[in-house]
Amino acid sequence: MKKSDIKELRNEQDFKDFYLKDASLTFCEECNAISYEHGNGFLEIARLEDLKKLQKQIEGKKTRRKFYSIILLTEGRIEEHIGHRKYEFKPQTMYFVGENQLHAVEYWSEDVKGIYCMFDADYFLLCIKHQIKLNQFPFFDLDKEPFIQLSERETGMMEHLFWKLNSEKCQKTSFNDDLLTRMFLNVILLEAERIYNKKTTHENFSLSRKEQLTSQFQLLVNQHFIEKRQVSDYADLLHVHPNYLNDLVKEVTGLPASHFIQKQLLQEAKSRLLQTNDTVSMIAFELNFTDDSYFNRFFKKQTGFTPLQFRKNHKH
């Protein structure tokens, strides 16, 4: 597959430009009156029936998203490719599209109803300690099924939680309101994980050799990113050549292996800056940087801000 065959979607505006006939669509009219903005990242919620009305002819067109999606289907039928598998979803299904996963819409029925929620990793950064990280949720794992079938009661509960999430998002006027919105998103993911774990045996489903190695690589990065910074470190653990590992990770995810090491390190740095009162020097030391200046250069190159600027802008 040629690289040009896959459209990269970075944020909610890219989503609108790619999927909708009217890219100026506001997902929630109430939010137009809200002038308060705080923090980084984005969260958008829309009704599936509203998206369907404005949906372009995008069947089979492949994308790779730089954000996460949660879809609650209450009526109708949906067919989509997630990764290299095609799924058919029916009512009372909740499905998930992780960051950097290959994705394509194949079919949405005319009577489709439900909720579409998308957000990026930065938005998920809560100002509380010891938060669960996104990559630890099983439905965002490459080698786990990306959906759960819900009971009628569970569907109603999830609809209510999404309604609360959207309500808090629309009404936020302060930093604490925004924090409450992020916490409702966390609750939805935790409830989904609880249902998922109850209903799923966690047996790995059929993956290609390249997909298996990529999944194993990402798991190892999650476990060892502080002390292991080189692709060659993970190639040694997986008993493959570094060039081979880098090539297959890029083929499966569209990004080089080094990206995932740096991203994990950056997310951990952001989390500690927002969730703790540790000094920048302490965080640099804990994350195994040789000195503060190296940590500052790394952080500013990735974000455009120094660690202190990032903390000042996003933590109150």
PDB file of C-alpha atoms in Angstrom:
ATOM      1  CA  MET A   1       0.000   0.000   0.000  1.00  0.00           C
ATOM      2  CA  LYS A   2       1.351   3.403  -0.945  1.00  0.00           C
ATOM      3  CA  LYS A   3       1.699   6.007   1.756  1.00  0.00           C
ATOM      4  CA  SER A   4      -0.479   8.387  -0.253  1.00  0.00           C
ATOM      5  CA  ASP A   5      -3.356   5.902  -0.041  1.00  0.00           C
ATOM      6  CA  ILE A   6      -3.741   6.642   3.673  1.00  0.00           C
ATOM      7  CA  LYS A   7      -5.019  10.028   4.862  1.00  0.00           C
ATOM      8  CA  GLU A   8      -3.609  11.235   8.166  1.00  0.00           C
ATOM      9  CA  LEU A   9      -6.178  12.847  10.470  1.00  0.00           C
ATOM     10  CA  ARG A  10      -4.609  14.914  13.261  1.00  0.00           C
ATOM     11  CA  ASN A  11      -7.593  16.518  14.989  1.00  0.00           C
ATOM     12  CA  GLU A  12     -11.328  17.220  14.907  1.00  0.00           C
ATOM     13  CA  GLN A  13     -11.031  19.649  11.988  1.00  0.00           C
ATOM     14  CA  ASP A  14      -9.238  17.039   9.865  1.00  0.00           C
ATOM     15  CA  PHE A  15     -12.061  14.639  10.780  1.00  0.00           C
ATOM     16  CA  LYS A  16     -14.688  17.129   9.562  1.00  0.00           C
ATOM     17  CA  ASP A  17     -12.771  17.927   6.370  1.00  0.00           C
ATOM     18  CA  PHE A  18     -12.418  14.250   5.507  1.00  0.00           C
ATOM     19  CA  TYR A  19     -15.816  12.819   6.485  1.00  0.00           C
ATOM     20  CA  LEU A  20     -18.356  15.644   6.264  1.00  0.00           C
ATOM     21  CA  LYS A  21     -19.803  17.702   3.425  1.00  0.00           C
ATOM     22  CA  ASP A  22     -19.849  20.792   5.665  1.00  0.00           C
ATOM     23  CA  ALA A  23     -16.513  21.065   7.458  1.00  0.00           C
ATOM     24  CA  SER A  24     -17.728  24.141   9.388  1.00  0.00           C
ATOM     25  CA  LEU A  25     -20.288  22.036  11.249  1.00  0.00           C
ATOM     26  CA  THR A  26     -20.362  22.647  14.985  1.00  0.00           C
ATOM     27  CA  PHE A  27     -20.874  19.361  16.799  1.00  0.00           C
ATOM     28  CA  CYS A  28     -22.706  21.080  19.663  1.00  0.00           C
ATOM     29  CA  GLU A  29     -24.512  24.409  19.250  1.00  0.00           C
ATOM     30  CA  GLU A  30     -24.449  25.117  22.991  1.00  0.00           C
ATOM     31  CA  CYS A  31     -20.651  25.130  22.966  1.00  0.00           C
ATOM     32  CA  ASN A  32     -20.640  28.185  20.662  1.00  0.00           C
ATOM     33  CA  ALA A  33     -21.537  30.349  23.634  1.00  0.00           C
ATOM     34  CA  ILE A  34     -18.696  29.069  25.769  1.00  0.00           C
ATOM     35  CA  SER A  35     -15.646  31.298  25.655  1.00  0.00           C
ATOM     36  CA  TYR A  36     -13.597  29.431  28.268  1.00  0.00           C
ATOM     37  CA  GLU A  37     -10.690  27.424  26.901  1.00  0.00           C
ATOM     38  CA  HIS A  38      -8.039  25.764  28.989  1.00  0.00           C
ATOM     39  CA  GLY A  39      -5.333  23.207  28.534  1.00  0.00           C
ATOM     40  CA  ASN A  40      -4.244  21.315  25.490  1.00  0.00           C
ATOM     41  CA  GLY A  41      -5.822  18.573  23.401  1.00  0.00           C
ATOM     42  CA  PHE A  42      -9.398  18.260  22.212  1.00  0.00           C
ATOM     43  CA  LEU A  43     -12.651  16.431  22.922  1.00  0.00           C
ATOM     44  CA  GLU A  44     -15.606  16.301  20.531  1.00  0.00           C
ATOM     45  CA  ILE A  45     -18.933  14.500  20.850  1.00  0.00           C
ATOM     46  CA  ALA A  46     -21.544  14.128  18.109  1.00  0.00           C
ATOM     47  CA  ARG A  47     -24.658  12.098  17.353  1.00  0.00           C
ATOM     48  CA  LEU A  48     -24.160   9.398  14.740  1.00  0.00           C
ATOM     49  CA  GLU A  49     -27.396  10.406  12.998  1.00  0.00           C
ATOM     50  CA  ASP A  50     -26.087  13.973  12.572  1.00  0.00           C
ATOM     51  CA  LEU A  51     -22.799  12.733  11.134  1.00  0.00           C
ATOM     52  CA  LYS A  52     -24.670  10.395   8.773  1.00  0.00           C
ATOM     53  CA  LYS A  53     -26.674  13.283   7.292  1.00  0.00           C
ATOM     54  CA  LEU A  54     -23.485  15.090   6.270  1.00  0.00           C
ATOM     55  CA  GLN A  55     -21.324  12.075   5.493  1.00  0.00           C
ATOM     56  CA  LYS A  56     -19.313  12.168   2.260  1.00  0.00           C
ATOM     57  CA  GLN A  57     -18.850   9.154   0.002  1.00  0.00           C
ATOM     58  CA  ILE A  58     -15.820   7.900   1.876  1.00  0.00           C
ATOM     59  CA  GLU A  59     -16.454   4.157   1.810  1.00  0.00           C
ATOM     60  CA  GLY A  60     -13.182   2.238   1.792  1.00  0.00           C
ATOM     61  CA  LYS A  61     -10.962   5.331   2.032  1.00  0.00           C
ATOM     62  CA  LYS A  62      -8.226   4.591   4.551  1.00  0.00           C
ATOM     63  CA  THR A  63      -7.142   6.926   7.337  1.00  0.00           C
ATOM     64  CA  ARG A  64      -4.734   6.877  10.233  1.00  0.00           C
ATOM     65  CA  ARG A  65      -5.859   8.985  13.167  1.00  0.00           C
ATOM     66  CA  LYS A  66      -3.678  10.824  15.666  1.00  0.00           C
ATOM     67  CA  PHE A  67      -6.470  10.581  18.232  1.00  0.00           C
ATOM     68  CA  TYR A  68      -8.806   8.069  19.887  1.00  0.00           C
ATOM     69  CA  SER A  69     -12.454   7.336  19.066  1.00  0.00           C
ATOM     70  CA  ILE A  70     -15.278   5.713  21.027  1.00  0.00           C
ATOM     71  CA  ILE A  71     -18.511   4.899  19.204  1.00  0.00           C
ATOM     72  CA  LEU A  72     -21.737   3.792  20.900  1.00  0.00           C
ATOM     73  CA  LEU A  73     -24.156   2.312  18.349  1.00  0.00           C
ATOM     74  CA  THR A  74     -27.774   2.167  19.557  1.00  0.00           C
ATOM     75  CA  GLU A  75     -29.607   1.681  16.233  1.00  0.00           C
ATOM     76  CA  GLY A  76     -28.709   0.664  12.680  1.00  0.00           C
ATOM     77  CA  ARG A  77     -25.678  -1.166  11.322  1.00  0.00           C
ATOM     78  CA  ILE A  78     -22.058  -0.141  10.721  1.00  0.00           C
ATOM     79  CA  GLU A  79     -19.225  -1.852   8.851  1.00  0.00           C
ATOM     80  CA  GLU A  80     -15.683  -0.564   9.337  1.00  0.00           C
ATOM     81  CA  HIS A  81     -12.090  -1.693   8.979  1.00  0.00           C
ATOM     82  CA  ILE A  82     -10.067  -1.270  12.173  1.00  0.00           C
ATOM     83  CA  GLY A  83      -6.471  -2.297  11.722  1.00  0.00           C
ATOM     84  CA  HIS A  84      -6.481  -5.008   9.079  1.00  0.00           C
ATOM     85  CA  ARG A  85      -9.824  -6.525  10.060  1.00  0.00           C
ATOM     86  CA  LYS A  86     -13.346  -5.757   8.917  1.00  0.00           C
ATOM     87  CA  TYR A  87     -16.076  -5.585  11.571  1.00  0.00           C
ATOM     88  CA  GLU A  88     -19.864  -5.455  11.382  1.00  0.00           C
ATOM     89  CA  PHE A  89     -21.438  -3.680  14.342  1.00  0.00           C
ATOM     90  CA  LYS A  90     -25.108  -3.934  15.347  1.00  0.00           C
ATOM     91  CA  PRO A  91     -27.176  -2.096  17.991  1.00  0.00           C
ATOM     92  CA  GLN A  92     -25.965  -2.133  21.596  1.00  0.00           C
ATOM     93  CA  THR A  93     -22.322  -2.218  20.534  1.00  0.00           C
ATOM     94  CA  MET A  94     -19.495   0.003  21.703  1.00  0.00           C
ATOM     95  CA  TYR A  95     -16.362   0.018  19.571  1.00  0.00           C
ATOM     96  CA  PHE A  96     -13.013   1.777  19.712  1.00  0.00           C
ATOM     97  CA  VAL A  97     -10.426   3.102  17.267  1.00  0.00           C
ATOM     98  CA  GLY A  98      -7.008   3.685  18.815  1.00  0.00           C
ATOM     99  CA  GLU A  99      -4.402   6.257  17.928  1.00  0.00           C
ATOM    100  CA  ASN A 100      -2.397   5.429  14.756  1.00  0.00           C
ATOM    101  CA  GLN A 101      -4.644   2.494  13.834  1.00  0.00           C
ATOM    102  CA  LEU A 102      -5.490   1.987  10.192  1.00  0.00           C
ATOM    103  CA  HIS A 103      -9.208   2.726   9.753  1.00  0.00           C
ATOM    104  CA  ALA A 104     -11.821   2.840   6.992  1.00  0.00           C
ATOM    105  CA  VAL A 105     -15.593   3.313   6.967  1.00  0.00           C
ATOM    106  CA  GLU A 106     -17.280   0.765   4.712  1.00  0.00           C
ATOM    107  CA  TYR A 107     -20.994   1.241   5.438  1.00  0.00           C
ATOM    108  CA  TRP A 108     -23.333   3.168   7.763  1.00  0.00           C
ATOM    109  CA  SER A 109     -27.028   2.314   7.424  1.00  0.00           C
ATOM    110  CA  GLU A 110     -29.514   5.161   6.942  1.00  0.00           C
ATOM    111  CA  ASP A 111     -31.147   4.489  10.316  1.00  0.00           C
ATOM    112  CA  VAL A 112     -27.896   4.652  12.294  1.00  0.00           C
ATOM    113  CA  LYS A 113     -28.156   6.240  15.757  1.00  0.00           C
ATOM    114  CA  GLY A 114     -25.759   6.608  18.662  1.00  0.00           C
ATOM    115  CA  ILE A 115     -22.841   8.664  19.905  1.00  0.00           C
ATOM    116  CA  TYR A 116     -19.434   9.472  18.422  1.00  0.00           C
ATOM    117  CA  CYS A 117     -16.714  10.639  20.812  1.00  0.00           C
ATOM    118  CA  MET A 118     -13.149  11.535  19.839  1.00  0.00           C
ATOM    119  CA  PHE A 119     -10.281  12.905  21.876  1.00  0.00           C
ATOM    120  CA  ASP A 120      -6.499  12.990  21.842  1.00  0.00           C
ATOM    121  CA  ALA A 121      -3.993  11.770  24.413  1.00  0.00           C
ATOM    122  CA  ASP A 122      -3.237  15.252  25.709  1.00  0.00           C
ATOM    123  CA  TYR A 123      -6.871  15.861  26.589  1.00  0.00           C
ATOM    124  CA  PHE A 124      -6.873  12.700  28.670  1.00  0.00           C
ATOM    125  CA  LEU A 125      -4.086  14.013  30.902  1.00  0.00           C
ATOM    126  CA  LEU A 126      -5.893  14.483  34.198  1.00  0.00           C
ATOM    127  CA  CYS A 127      -4.452  16.558  36.997  1.00  0.00           C
ATOM    128  CA  ILE A 128      -4.552  13.629  39.410  1.00  0.00           C
ATOM    129  CA  LYS A 129      -1.858  11.202  40.394  1.00  0.00           C
ATOM    130  CA  HIS A 130      -1.562   7.603  39.243  1.00  0.00           C
ATOM    131  CA  GLN A 131      -4.045   7.865  36.393  1.00  0.00           C
ATOM    132  CA  ILE A 132      -4.593   4.890  34.136  1.00  0.00           C
ATOM    133  CA  LYS A 133      -2.845   5.458  30.826  1.00  0.00           C
ATOM    134  CA  LEU A 134      -4.745   5.122  27.567  1.00  0.00           C
ATOM    135  CA  ASN A 135      -2.510   2.392  26.193  1.00  0.00           C
ATOM    136  CA  GLN A 136      -3.408   0.168  29.155  1.00  0.00           C
ATOM    137  CA  PHE A 137      -7.067  -0.120  28.126  1.00  0.00           C
ATOM    138  CA  PRO A 138      -7.510  -3.504  26.409  1.00  0.00           C
ATOM    139  CA  PHE A 139      -9.737  -2.224  23.594  1.00  0.00           C
ATOM    140  CA  PHE A 140      -6.927   0.085  22.410  1.00  0.00           C
ATOM    141  CA  ASP A 141      -4.463  -2.836  22.315  1.00  0.00           C
ATOM    142  CA  LEU A 142      -3.487  -4.075  18.845  1.00  0.00           C
ATOM    143  CA  ASP A 143      -3.964  -7.739  19.769  1.00  0.00           C
ATOM    144  CA  LYS A 144      -7.383  -7.385  21.450  1.00  0.00           C
ATOM    145  CA  GLU A 145     -10.837  -7.112  19.909  1.00  0.00           C
ATOM    146  CA  PRO A 146     -11.814  -3.416  19.647  1.00  0.00           C
ATOM    147  CA  PHE A 147     -15.476  -3.734  20.663  1.00  0.00           C
ATOM    148  CA  ILE A 148     -17.905  -4.904  23.329  1.00  0.00           C
ATOM    149  CA  GLN A 149     -21.523  -6.028  23.053  1.00  0.00           C
ATOM    150  CA  LEU A 150     -23.649  -4.297  25.675  1.00  0.00           C
ATOM    151  CA  SER A 151     -26.816  -5.325  27.494  1.00  0.00           C
ATOM    152  CA  GLU A 152     -29.830  -3.020  27.405  1.00  0.00           C
ATOM    153  CA  ARG A 153     -28.968  -1.755  30.891  1.00  0.00           C
ATOM    154  CA  GLU A 154     -25.305  -1.171  29.968  1.00  0.00           C
ATOM    155  CA  THR A 155     -26.306   0.681  26.807  1.00  0.00           C
ATOM    156  CA  GLY A 156     -28.572   2.964  28.819  1.00  0.00           C
ATOM    157  CA  MET A 157     -25.817   3.589  31.355  1.00  0.00           C
ATOM    158  CA  MET A 158     -23.299   4.482  28.639  1.00  0.00           C
ATOM    159  CA  GLU A 159     -25.794   6.809  26.934  1.00  0.00           C
ATOM    160  CA  HIS A 160     -26.290   8.592  30.260  1.00  0.00           C
ATOM    161  CA  LEU A 161     -22.533   8.899  30.844  1.00  0.00           C
ATOM    162  CA  PHE A 162     -22.002  10.346  27.376  1.00  0.00           C
ATOM    163  CA  TRP A 163     -24.881  12.762  27.964  1.00  0.00           C
ATOM    164  CA  LYS A 164     -23.231  13.881  31.214  1.00  0.00           C
ATOM    165  CA  LEU A 165     -19.855  14.199  29.484  1.00  0.00           C
ATOM    166  CA  ASN A 166     -21.329  16.389  26.749  1.00  0.00           C
ATOM    167  CA  SER A 167     -23.324  18.425  29.270  1.00  0.00           C
ATOM    168  CA  GLU A 168     -20.224  19.160  31.347  1.00  0.00           C
ATOM    169  CA  LYS A 169     -18.221  19.970  28.206  1.00  0.00           C
ATOM    170  CA  CYS A 170     -20.848  22.476  27.062  1.00  0.00           C
ATOM    171  CA  GLN A 171     -21.272  24.163  30.417  1.00  0.00           C
ATOM    172  CA  LYS A 172     -17.640  24.483  31.494  1.00  0.00           C
ATOM    173  CA  THR A 173     -16.604  27.994  32.450  1.00  0.00           C
ATOM    174  CA  SER A 174     -13.593  27.324  34.676  1.00  0.00           C
ATOM    175  CA  PHE A 175     -10.578  25.094  35.063  1.00  0.00           C
ATOM    176  CA  ASN A 176     -12.421  22.923  37.611  1.00  0.00           C
ATOM    177  CA  ASP A 177     -15.296  22.462  35.151  1.00  0.00           C
ATOM    178  CA  ASP A 178     -12.849  21.319  32.512  1.00  0.00           C
ATOM    179  CA  LEU A 179     -11.268  18.918  34.971  1.00  0.00           C
ATOM    180  CA  LEU A 180     -14.715  17.475  35.727  1.00  0.00           C
ATOM    181  CA  THR A 181     -15.286  16.950  31.985  1.00  0.00           C
ATOM    182  CA  ARG A 182     -12.021  15.021  31.691  1.00  0.00           C
ATOM    183  CA  MET A 183     -12.952  12.922  34.701  1.00  0.00           C
ATOM    184  CA  PHE A 184     -16.270  11.930  33.085  1.00  0.00           C
ATOM    185  CA  LEU A 185     -14.300  10.771  30.039  1.00  0.00           C
ATOM    186  CA  ASN A 186     -12.144   8.710  32.380  1.00  0.00           C
ATOM    187  CA  VAL A 187     -15.261   7.183  33.975  1.00  0.00           C
ATOM    188  CA  ILE A 188     -16.593   6.136  30.556  1.00  0.00           C
ATOM    189  CA  LEU A 189     -13.327   4.404  29.718  1.00  0.00           C
ATOM    190  CA  LEU A 190     -13.142   2.688  33.124  1.00  0.00           C
ATOM    191  CA  GLU A 191     -16.747   1.456  32.846  1.00  0.00           C
ATOM    192  CA  ALA A 192     -16.063   0.218  29.315  1.00  0.00           C
ATOM    193  CA  GLU A 193     -12.978  -1.608  30.566  1.00  0.00           C
ATOM    194  CA  ARG A 194     -14.989  -3.234  33.362  1.00  0.00           C
ATOM    195  CA  ILE A 195     -17.583  -4.519  30.902  1.00  0.00           C
ATOM    196  CA  TYR A 196     -14.873  -5.569  28.437  1.00  0.00           C
ATOM    197  CA  ASN A 197     -12.982  -7.574  31.060  1.00  0.00           C
ATOM    198  CA  LYS A 198     -16.174  -9.262  32.202  1.00  0.00           C
ATOM    199  CA  LYS A 199     -17.186 -10.347  28.707  1.00  0.00           C
ATOM    200  CA  THR A 200     -13.850 -11.050  27.023  1.00  0.00           C
ATOM    201  CA  THR A 201     -11.484 -13.973  27.535  1.00  0.00           C
ATOM    202  CA  HIS A 202      -8.505 -11.865  26.357  1.00  0.00           C
ATOM    203  CA  GLU A 203      -7.445 -14.555  23.923  1.00  0.00           C
ATOM    204  CA  ASN A 204      -5.283 -13.050  21.221  1.00  0.00           C
ATOM    205  CA  PHE A 205      -6.976 -13.155  17.848  1.00  0.00           C
ATOM    206  CA  SER A 206      -5.243 -13.889  14.592  1.00  0.00           C
ATOM    207  CA  LEU A 207      -2.561 -11.341  13.755  1.00  0.00           C
ATOM    208  CA  SER A 208       0.143 -11.301  11.141  1.00  0.00           C
ATOM    209  CA  ARG A 209       3.738 -11.757  12.280  1.00  0.00           C
ATOM    210  CA  LYS A 210       4.369  -8.046  11.747  1.00  0.00           C
ATOM    211  CA  GLU A 211       1.295  -7.045  13.781  1.00  0.00           C
ATOM    212  CA  GLN A 212       2.314  -9.412  16.591  1.00  0.00           C
ATOM    213  CA  LEU A 213       5.823  -7.971  16.751  1.00  0.00           C
ATOM    214  CA  THR A 214       4.484  -4.406  16.655  1.00  0.00           C
ATOM    215  CA  SER A 215       2.108  -5.169  19.527  1.00  0.00           C
ATOM    216  CA  GLN A 216       4.929  -6.791  21.509  1.00  0.00           C
ATOM    217  CA  PHE A 217       7.186  -3.812  20.790  1.00  0.00           C
ATOM    218  CA  GLN A 218       4.556  -1.332  22.044  1.00  0.00           C
ATOM    219  CA  LEU A 219       4.026  -3.383  25.193  1.00  0.00           C
ATOM    220  CA  LEU A 220       7.781  -3.460  25.865  1.00  0.00           C
ATOM    221  CA  VAL A 221       8.021   0.305  25.324  1.00  0.00           C
ATOM    222  CA  ASN A 222       5.271   0.819  27.903  1.00  0.00           C
ATOM    223  CA  GLN A 223       7.284  -1.247  30.379  1.00  0.00           C
ATOM    224  CA  HIS A 224      10.854  -0.060  29.710  1.00  0.00           C
ATOM    225  CA  PHE A 225      10.790   3.403  28.105  1.00  0.00           C
ATOM    226  CA  ILE A 226      12.525   5.090  31.044  1.00  0.00           C
ATOM    227  CA  GLU A 227      15.666   2.964  30.936  1.00  0.00           C
ATOM    228  CA  LYS A 228      15.597   1.830  27.281  1.00  0.00           C
ATOM    229  CA  ARG A 229      15.655   4.682  24.751  1.00  0.00           C
ATOM    230  CA  GLN A 230      17.034   3.052  21.596  1.00  0.00           C
ATOM    231  CA  VAL A 231      15.184   0.968  19.006  1.00  0.00           C
ATOM    232  CA  SER A 232      18.107  -1.463  19.192  1.00  0.00           C
ATOM    233  CA  ASP A 233      17.286  -2.125  22.876  1.00  0.00           C
ATOM    234  CA  TYR A 234      13.842  -3.413  21.907  1.00  0.00           C
ATOM    235  CA  ALA A 235      15.156  -5.265  18.868  1.00  0.00           C
ATOM    236  CA  ASP A 236      17.442  -7.188  21.243  1.00  0.00           C
ATOM    237  CA  LEU A 237      14.484  -8.072  23.473  1.00  0.00           C
ATOM    238  CA  LEU A 238      12.509  -9.259  20.436  1.00  0.00           C
ATOM    239  CA  HIS A 239      15.501 -11.038  18.835  1.00  0.00           C
ATOM    240  CA  VAL A 240      15.252  -9.140  15.535  1.00  0.00           C
ATOM    241  CA  HIS A 241      17.468  -6.654  13.694  1.00  0.00           C
ATOM    242  CA  PRO A 242      16.795  -2.970  14.573  1.00  0.00           C
ATOM    243  CA  ASN A 243      16.235  -2.042  10.914  1.00  0.00           C
ATOM    244  CA  TYR A 244      13.707  -4.851  10.538  1.00  0.00           C
ATOM    245  CA  LEU A 245      11.870  -3.758  13.688  1.00  0.00           C
ATOM    246  CA  ASN A 246      11.741  -0.161  12.551  1.00  0.00           C
ATOM    247  CA  ASP A 247      10.495  -1.110   9.075  1.00  0.00           C
ATOM    248  CA  LEU A 248       7.697  -3.366  10.303  1.00  0.00           C
ATOM    249  CA  VAL A 249       6.512  -0.893  12.983  1.00  0.00           C
ATOM    250  CA  LYS A 250       6.372   1.807  10.324  1.00  0.00           C
ATOM    251  CA  GLU A 251       4.472  -0.499   7.958  1.00  0.00           C
ATOM    252  CA  VAL A 252       1.849  -1.361  10.600  1.00  0.00           C
ATOM    253  CA  THR A 253       1.483   2.064  12.272  1.00  0.00           C
ATOM    254  CA  GLY A 254       2.772   4.550   9.722  1.00  0.00           C
ATOM    255  CA  LEU A 255       5.379   5.796  12.204  1.00  0.00           C
ATOM    256  CA  PRO A 256       8.970   4.803  12.995  1.00  0.00           C
ATOM    257  CA  ALA A 257       9.667   2.762  16.123  1.00  0.00           C
ATOM    258  CA  SER A 258      11.538   5.668  17.731  1.00  0.00           C
ATOM    259  CA  HIS A 259       8.320   7.734  17.675  1.00  0.00           C
ATOM    260  CA  PHE A 260       6.673   5.425  20.219  1.00  0.00           C
ATOM    261  CA  ILE A 261       9.626   5.579  22.601  1.00  0.00           C
ATOM    262  CA  GLN A 262       9.718   9.381  22.464  1.00  0.00           C
ATOM    263  CA  LYS A 263       5.944   9.677  22.711  1.00  0.00           C
ATOM    264  CA  GLN A 264       5.798   7.472  25.802  1.00  0.00           C
ATOM    265  CA  LEU A 265       8.582   9.491  27.412  1.00  0.00           C
ATOM    266  CA  LEU A 266       6.866  12.770  26.548  1.00  0.00           C
ATOM    267  CA  GLN A 267       3.483  11.629  27.893  1.00  0.00           C
ATOM    268  CA  GLU A 268       5.123  10.540  31.136  1.00  0.00           C
ATOM    269  CA  ALA A 269       6.879  13.898  31.438  1.00  0.00           C
ATOM    270  CA  LYS A 270       3.618  15.775  30.814  1.00  0.00           C
ATOM    271  CA  SER A 271       1.797  13.603  33.345  1.00  0.00           C
ATOM    272  CA  ARG A 272       4.381  14.265  36.050  1.00  0.00           C
ATOM    273  CA  LEU A 273       4.404  17.998  35.330  1.00  0.00           C
ATOM    274  CA  LEU A 274       0.610  18.161  35.651  1.00  0.00           C
ATOM    275  CA  GLN A 275      -0.041  15.517  38.286  1.00  0.00           C
ATOM    276  CA  THR A 276       2.804  16.130  40.763  1.00  0.00           C
ATOM    277  CA  ASN A 277       4.613  19.013  42.402  1.00  0.00           C
ATOM    278  CA  ASP A 278       8.034  17.554  41.622  1.00  0.00           C
ATOM    279  CA  THR A 279      10.593  20.052  40.353  1.00  0.00           C
ATOM    280  CA  VAL A 280      11.738  19.897  36.747  1.00  0.00           C
ATOM    281  CA  SER A 281      15.119  18.659  37.995  1.00  0.00           C
ATOM    282  CA  MET A 282      13.448  15.825  39.919  1.00  0.00           C
ATOM    283  CA  ILE A 283      11.377  14.800  36.905  1.00  0.00           C
ATOM    284  CA  ALA A 284      14.420  14.910  34.612  1.00  0.00           C
ATOM    285  CA  PHE A 285      16.324  12.679  37.048  1.00  0.00           C
ATOM    286  CA  GLU A 286      13.420  10.237  37.489  1.00  0.00           C
ATOM    287  CA  LEU A 287      13.045   9.939  33.715  1.00  0.00           C
ATOM    288  CA  ASN A 288      16.738   9.138  33.347  1.00  0.00           C
ATOM    289  CA  PHE A 289      17.874  12.281  31.533  1.00  0.00           C
ATOM    290  CA  THR A 290      21.563  13.043  32.004  1.00  0.00           C
ATOM    291  CA  ASP A 291      20.854  16.653  33.008  1.00  0.00           C
ATOM    292  CA  ASP A 292      18.141  19.316  33.158  1.00  0.00           C
ATOM    293  CA  SER A 293      19.215  21.052  29.972  1.00  0.00           C
ATOM    294  CA  TYR A 294      18.896  17.844  27.947  1.00  0.00           C
ATOM    295  CA  PHE A 295      15.388  17.295  29.368  1.00  0.00           C
ATOM    296  CA  ASN A 296      14.442  20.898  28.569  1.00  0.00           C
ATOM    297  CA  ARG A 297      15.706  20.599  24.980  1.00  0.00           C
ATOM    298  CA  PHE A 298      13.848  17.307  24.465  1.00  0.00           C
ATOM    299  CA  PHE A 299      10.588  18.685  25.876  1.00  0.00           C
ATOM    300  CA  LYS A 300      10.718  21.961  23.958  1.00  0.00           C
ATOM    301  CA  LYS A 301      11.521  20.206  20.693  1.00  0.00           C
ATOM    302  CA  GLN A 302       8.456  17.978  21.120  1.00  0.00           C
ATOM    303  CA  THR A 303       5.973  20.584  22.406  1.00  0.00           C
ATOM    304  CA  GLY A 304       7.304  24.062  21.643  1.00  0.00           C
ATOM    305  CA  PHE A 305       7.323  24.842  25.381  1.00  0.00           C
ATOM    306  CA  THR A 306       9.817  24.404  28.178  1.00  0.00           C
ATOM    307  CA  PRO A 307       8.623  22.104  30.993  1.00  0.00           C
ATOM    308  CA  LEU A 308       7.997  25.125  33.260  1.00  0.00           C
ATOM    309  CA  GLN A 309       5.998  26.926  30.557  1.00  0.00           C
ATOM    310  CA  PHE A 310       3.920  23.807  29.968  1.00  0.00           C
ATOM    311  CA  ARG A 311       3.187  23.439  33.693  1.00  0.00           C
ATOM    312  CA  LYS A 312       2.291  27.125  34.051  1.00  0.00           C
ATOM    313  CA  ASN A 313      -0.038  27.047  31.030  1.00  0.00           C
ATOM    314  CA  HIS A 314      -1.860  23.846  31.907  1.00  0.00           C
ATOM    315  CA  LYS A 315      -1.866  23.469  35.673  1.00  0.00           C
ATOM    316  CA  HIS A 316      -3.633  25.679  38.212  1.00  0.00           C
TER     317      HIS A 316
END
